[in-house]
Amino acid sequence: MPQRHSKNNNDLAFFTYDEKRKLGYGTQKERLGRDSIKPFDACCLCLKPFIDPMCCRKGHVYCKECILECLLAQKKDIQRKLAAHANQQKQDKEEEEEKLMLQKARELDAFDQQNHGALPQYNDKNYNRDKNGFHGANSVKATSYEEEALRTMKAFWLPSATPEAVIKVDAPSMSTICPEGKEKLKMKTLFPIYLTEDSNEEKKLTSLDKTYICPSCKVTLTNTLSLVALSSCGHVFCKKCAEKFMVVDKVCLVCNRVCKERTLVHLEKGGTGFAGHGDHLEAKDYKHLGSGSGLGLVRPAMKT
């Protein structure tokens, strides 16, 4: 008779660890497939094969039309925020001037009443007055702050007297931002890039999509390779060729234009909204057992 192990033990009043694992308990890891990763020749904004690609200094590639529309929309938004900020400053200045005028008018009115004896005088001997000049046993002299608060009091339970929250518009930043890297980006810092298309007739007949190669080693460019673009001329090479030839010779292998090490821009490997930007190609799901159901319920994944 074979010995009963814990993996085969199913007559307990609780789940064993192996039984929980079979139900989906714990961290489920899965390597992301090709469909979850943005191709290297796709725009970071429209996620389509780019047209007239433009690259920033951080290596993010966009369609020319997409990035120009994005920067133009950011500039319009900055102008709108500037107008709102200027309007709020003007309104605050007017309110402050109005408060000063009201304060001066109150001071003049109090001075005029004091000089002309406009304060009421009570001649009735039976009329009780306290030392502050107010009548009645329960009378209390209110301060100027309390008088102002009573006059402008708002009630949350009355729709007509509900106070409005003051929305303050801060001064916006005047610089446009890269939509992918979140760093400052100007239109003049963008440069066009040029990919070398594969001229092999067999690949053109078998594949509908365009394939690009490194002009130096003729290797097909994919997401698995690290790519480098020259900001001086825009030609794209694989990282090995760029470090082996151009860093040493200081000359582009295609157009013979002089290049320096600072002109080498490493193109970023992109991801979609599901796969984060970078080389992390593993998705995780944290699962726990539902109470009494025996099913694995997905819990939101936490950032690691």
Coordinates of C-alpha atoms in Angstrom, one line a residue:
M1 CA 0.0 0.0 0.0
P2 CA 1.6 3.3 -1.0
Q3 CA 2.2 5.9 1.7
R4 CA -0.3 8.8 1.7
H5 CA 1.6 12.1 1.0
S6 CA 0.4 15.6 1.8
K7 CA -0.1 16.3 -1.9
N8 CA -2.8 13.5 -2.1
N9 CA -4.3 14.3 1.3
N10 CA -7.8 15.7 0.6
D11 CA -9.7 14.8 3.7
L12 CA -8.5 17.7 5.9
A13 CA -10.7 20.5 7.1
F14 CA -8.4 23.1 5.4
F15 CA -6.5 23.5 2.1
T16 CA -2.9 22.4 1.9
Y17 CA -0.4 24.6 0.2
D18 CA -0.3 22.4 -2.9
E19 CA -4.1 22.5 -3.1
K20 CA -4.0 26.3 -2.9
R21 CA -1.4 26.4 -5.7
K22 CA -3.6 24.3 -7.9
L23 CA -6.5 26.7 -7.3
G24 CA -4.4 29.6 -8.5
Y25 CA -3.3 31.0 -5.1
G26 CA -0.1 33.0 -5.0
T27 CA 1.8 35.1 -7.6
Q28 CA 1.2 34.1 -11.2
K29 CA 4.0 35.1 -13.5
E30 CA 3.8 35.2 -17.3
R31 CA 6.2 36.5 -19.9
L32 CA 4.6 39.0 -22.2
G33 CA 4.3 38.1 -25.8
R34 CA 5.0 40.0 -28.9
D35 CA 1.4 41.5 -29.0
S36 CA 1.9 43.2 -25.7
I37 CA 5.1 45.1 -26.7
K38 CA 5.2 48.1 -29.0
P39 CA 7.3 47.4 -32.1
F40 CA 10.5 49.5 -32.5
D41 CA 9.1 51.1 -35.7
A42 CA 5.9 52.3 -34.2
C43 CA 5.0 55.8 -33.0
C44 CA 4.8 56.3 -29.2
L45 CA 1.6 58.3 -29.6
C46 CA -0.5 56.6 -32.2
L47 CA 1.1 53.1 -31.9
K48 CA 1.2 52.8 -35.7
P49 CA 4.1 52.4 -38.0
F50 CA 5.7 55.9 -38.0
I51 CA 5.6 58.3 -40.9
D52 CA 8.5 60.8 -41.1
P53 CA 9.9 59.7 -37.8
M54 CA 11.2 62.3 -35.4
C55 CA 13.3 61.4 -32.3
C56 CA 14.0 63.3 -29.1
R57 CA 17.3 63.4 -27.2
K58 CA 16.1 60.6 -24.9
G59 CA 15.4 58.2 -27.8
H60 CA 11.6 58.3 -28.0
V61 CA 10.4 58.1 -31.6
Y62 CA 7.2 59.8 -32.9
C63 CA 5.5 60.5 -36.2
K64 CA 6.3 64.0 -37.3
E65 CA 2.6 64.9 -37.4
C66 CA 1.8 63.3 -34.0
I67 CA 4.5 65.1 -32.1
L68 CA 3.9 68.5 -33.7
E69 CA 0.2 68.2 -32.9
C70 CA 1.1 67.2 -29.3
L71 CA 3.5 70.1 -28.8
L72 CA 0.9 72.6 -30.3
A73 CA -1.8 71.3 -28.0
Q74 CA 0.5 71.7 -25.0
K75 CA 1.3 75.3 -26.1
K76 CA -2.4 76.1 -26.4
D77 CA -3.1 74.6 -23.0
I78 CA -0.3 76.7 -21.5
Q79 CA -1.8 79.9 -23.1
R80 CA -5.2 79.0 -21.6
K81 CA -3.7 78.5 -18.2
L82 CA -1.8 81.7 -18.4
A83 CA -5.0 83.6 -19.3
A84 CA -6.8 82.0 -16.4
H85 CA -4.0 82.8 -14.0
A86 CA -3.9 86.5 -15.2
N87 CA -7.7 86.7 -14.8
Q88 CA -7.5 85.4 -11.3
Q89 CA -4.7 87.8 -10.4
K90 CA -6.8 90.7 -11.7
Q91 CA -9.9 89.5 -9.8
D92 CA -7.8 89.2 -6.6
K93 CA -6.5 92.7 -7.0
E94 CA -10.0 94.1 -7.6
E95 CA -11.3 92.3 -4.5
E96 CA -8.4 93.7 -2.4
E97 CA -9.0 97.2 -3.6
E98 CA -12.7 96.9 -2.9
K99 CA -11.9 95.7 0.7
L100 CA -9.6 98.7 1.2
M101 CA -12.3 101.1 -0.1
L102 CA -14.9 99.6 2.2
Q103 CA -12.6 99.8 5.2
K104 CA -11.9 103.5 4.5
A105 CA -15.6 104.2 4.1
R106 CA -16.3 102.5 7.5
E107 CA -13.5 104.5 9.1
L108 CA -14.9 107.8 7.7
D109 CA -18.4 106.9 8.7
A110 CA -17.3 106.0 12.3
F111 CA -15.3 109.3 12.5
D112 CA -18.3 111.3 11.2
Q113 CA -20.8 109.7 13.6
Q114 CA -18.4 110.3 16.5
N115 CA -17.9 114.0 15.7
H116 CA -21.5 114.7 15.1
G117 CA -22.9 112.8 18.0
A118 CA -24.9 110.3 15.9
L119 CA -24.7 107.6 18.5
P120 CA -28.1 106.9 20.2
Q121 CA -28.4 108.3 23.7
Y122 CA -30.9 106.6 26.0
N123 CA -32.5 108.9 28.6
D124 CA -34.7 106.2 30.2
K125 CA -33.4 105.6 33.7
N126 CA -34.9 102.2 33.9
Y127 CA -33.1 101.2 30.7
N128 CA -30.2 98.9 31.6
R129 CA -26.9 99.5 29.9
D130 CA -23.7 97.7 30.3
K131 CA -20.2 99.2 30.5
N132 CA -19.7 98.7 26.7
G133 CA -22.7 100.8 25.8
F134 CA -25.0 97.9 24.9
H135 CA -28.4 97.4 26.5
G136 CA -29.9 94.2 27.8
A137 CA -28.7 91.6 30.3
N138 CA -27.6 89.2 27.6
S139 CA -26.0 91.6 25.2
V140 CA -22.4 91.0 24.2
K141 CA -20.2 93.3 22.2
A142 CA -19.2 91.6 18.9
T143 CA -15.8 92.2 17.5
S144 CA -15.3 93.4 13.9
Y145 CA -14.3 89.9 12.8
E146 CA -17.5 88.4 14.3
E147 CA -19.6 91.1 12.6
E148 CA -18.0 90.4 9.3
A149 CA -18.5 86.6 9.7
L150 CA -22.2 87.0 10.7
R151 CA -22.8 89.3 7.7
T152 CA -21.2 86.9 5.2
M153 CA -22.2 83.6 6.9
K154 CA -22.9 80.7 4.6
A155 CA -25.1 77.8 5.4
F156 CA -24.4 74.3 4.0
W157 CA -28.0 73.2 4.4
L158 CA -29.5 76.0 2.3
P159 CA -28.9 75.8 -1.5
S160 CA -28.9 79.6 -1.8
A161 CA -26.4 80.1 1.0
T162 CA -24.0 77.2 0.2
P163 CA -20.4 78.5 0.0
E164 CA -18.4 78.0 -3.1
A165 CA -14.9 76.5 -2.9
V166 CA -12.2 79.0 -4.0
I167 CA -10.3 77.5 -7.0
K168 CA -6.8 79.0 -7.2
V169 CA -5.0 78.7 -10.5
D170 CA -1.2 78.5 -10.1
A171 CA 1.2 79.9 -12.7
P172 CA 1.8 77.1 -15.3
S173 CA 5.1 76.0 -16.5
M174 CA 6.1 77.6 -19.8
S175 CA 8.0 74.5 -21.2
T176 CA 6.5 71.7 -23.3
I177 CA 7.0 68.1 -22.1
C178 CA 7.8 64.9 -23.9
P179 CA 4.7 62.8 -23.7
E180 CA 6.7 59.6 -23.2
G181 CA 9.7 60.6 -21.0
K182 CA 8.1 63.5 -19.1
E183 CA 11.1 65.7 -19.6
K184 CA 11.3 69.1 -21.1
L185 CA 11.0 69.0 -24.9
K186 CA 11.4 71.7 -27.5
M187 CA 10.6 71.5 -31.2
K188 CA 14.2 72.5 -32.2
T189 CA 15.7 69.5 -30.2
L190 CA 13.8 67.0 -32.4
F191 CA 15.7 65.4 -35.3
P192 CA 14.6 63.2 -38.1
I193 CA 15.8 59.6 -38.3
Y194 CA 16.3 57.4 -41.4
L195 CA 16.0 53.6 -41.3
T196 CA 17.6 51.5 -44.0
E197 CA 14.9 49.3 -45.6
D198 CA 15.8 45.8 -46.6
S199 CA 16.1 45.5 -50.4
N200 CA 15.9 41.7 -50.5
E201 CA 13.3 40.7 -53.0
E202 CA 12.4 37.4 -51.2
K203 CA 11.6 39.2 -48.0
K204 CA 9.5 41.7 -49.8
L205 CA 7.4 39.0 -51.4
T206 CA 6.9 37.0 -48.2
S207 CA 6.3 39.8 -45.8
L208 CA 3.7 42.6 -46.1
D209 CA 5.4 44.8 -43.5
K210 CA 8.5 46.7 -44.1
T211 CA 11.7 45.3 -42.6
Y212 CA 14.7 47.4 -41.7
I213 CA 18.3 46.4 -41.4
C214 CA 21.4 47.8 -39.9
P215 CA 23.4 49.5 -42.8
S216 CA 26.6 48.1 -41.4
C217 CA 26.1 44.5 -40.4
K218 CA 22.8 43.9 -42.4
V219 CA 21.1 42.4 -39.4
T220 CA 17.3 42.8 -39.3
L221 CA 16.3 45.4 -36.7
T222 CA 13.8 44.1 -34.0
N223 CA 12.9 44.9 -30.4
T224 CA 15.5 42.4 -29.2
L225 CA 18.4 44.7 -30.5
S226 CA 19.6 47.9 -28.9
L227 CA 19.5 50.6 -31.5
V228 CA 21.4 53.9 -31.8
A229 CA 20.6 56.9 -33.9
L230 CA 22.9 59.7 -34.9
S231 CA 21.5 63.1 -34.1
S232 CA 23.8 64.7 -36.7
C233 CA 22.5 62.8 -39.7
G234 CA 19.7 60.6 -38.4
H235 CA 20.9 57.2 -39.6
V236 CA 20.1 54.3 -37.3
F237 CA 22.5 51.4 -36.5
C238 CA 22.6 48.6 -34.0
K239 CA 24.5 49.3 -30.8
K240 CA 27.3 46.9 -31.6
C241 CA 28.2 48.6 -34.9
A242 CA 27.9 52.1 -33.3
E243 CA 30.2 51.3 -30.5
K244 CA 32.7 49.3 -32.7
F245 CA 33.0 51.7 -35.7
M246 CA 31.5 55.2 -35.2
V247 CA 32.8 55.8 -31.7
V248 CA 36.3 55.0 -32.9
D249 CA 36.2 56.5 -36.4
K250 CA 33.9 59.5 -35.5
V251 CA 32.3 59.2 -39.0
C252 CA 28.9 57.9 -40.1
L253 CA 29.2 54.7 -42.2
V254 CA 26.4 55.8 -44.6
C255 CA 26.9 59.5 -45.3
N256 CA 30.5 60.0 -44.0
R257 CA 29.3 62.9 -41.9
V258 CA 31.4 63.7 -38.8
C259 CA 29.8 62.5 -35.6
K260 CA 30.8 62.7 -32.0
E261 CA 30.0 60.5 -29.0
R262 CA 27.4 62.9 -27.7
T263 CA 25.5 62.7 -31.0
L264 CA 24.8 59.0 -30.3
V265 CA 21.2 58.6 -29.1
H266 CA 20.0 55.3 -27.8
L267 CA 16.5 54.5 -29.0
E268 CA 14.2 53.4 -26.2
K269 CA 12.4 50.1 -26.4
G270 CA 8.8 50.9 -26.1
G271 CA 5.8 49.3 -24.4
T272 CA 2.1 49.8 -24.5
G273 CA -0.1 50.8 -21.6
F274 CA -0.1 47.2 -20.4
A275 CA 3.6 46.6 -20.6
G276 CA 5.6 49.4 -18.9
H277 CA 8.3 51.2 -20.8
G278 CA 11.6 49.4 -20.6
D279 CA 12.9 45.9 -20.6
H280 CA 10.5 44.4 -17.9
L281 CA 8.7 41.8 -19.9
E282 CA 7.1 39.9 -17.1
A283 CA 3.5 40.3 -16.0
K284 CA 2.4 39.4 -12.4
D285 CA -1.0 38.6 -10.9
Y286 CA -1.5 38.3 -7.1
K287 CA -4.3 35.9 -6.3
H288 CA -5.9 34.9 -3.1
L289 CA -8.7 32.4 -2.3
G290 CA -12.3 33.6 -1.9
S291 CA -14.0 32.8 1.3
G292 CA -15.8 29.5 0.9
S293 CA -15.7 29.6 -2.9
G294 CA -12.5 27.8 -3.6
L295 CA -11.8 30.1 -6.6
G296 CA -8.8 32.3 -7.1
L297 CA -9.7 36.0 -7.1
V298 CA -7.4 38.5 -8.7
R299 CA -6.0 41.2 -6.5
P300 CA -4.5 44.4 -8.2
A301 CA -0.8 43.9 -8.8
M302 CA 1.5 46.2 -6.7
K303 CA 4.5 48.0 -8.1
T304 CA 7.7 46.2 -7.4

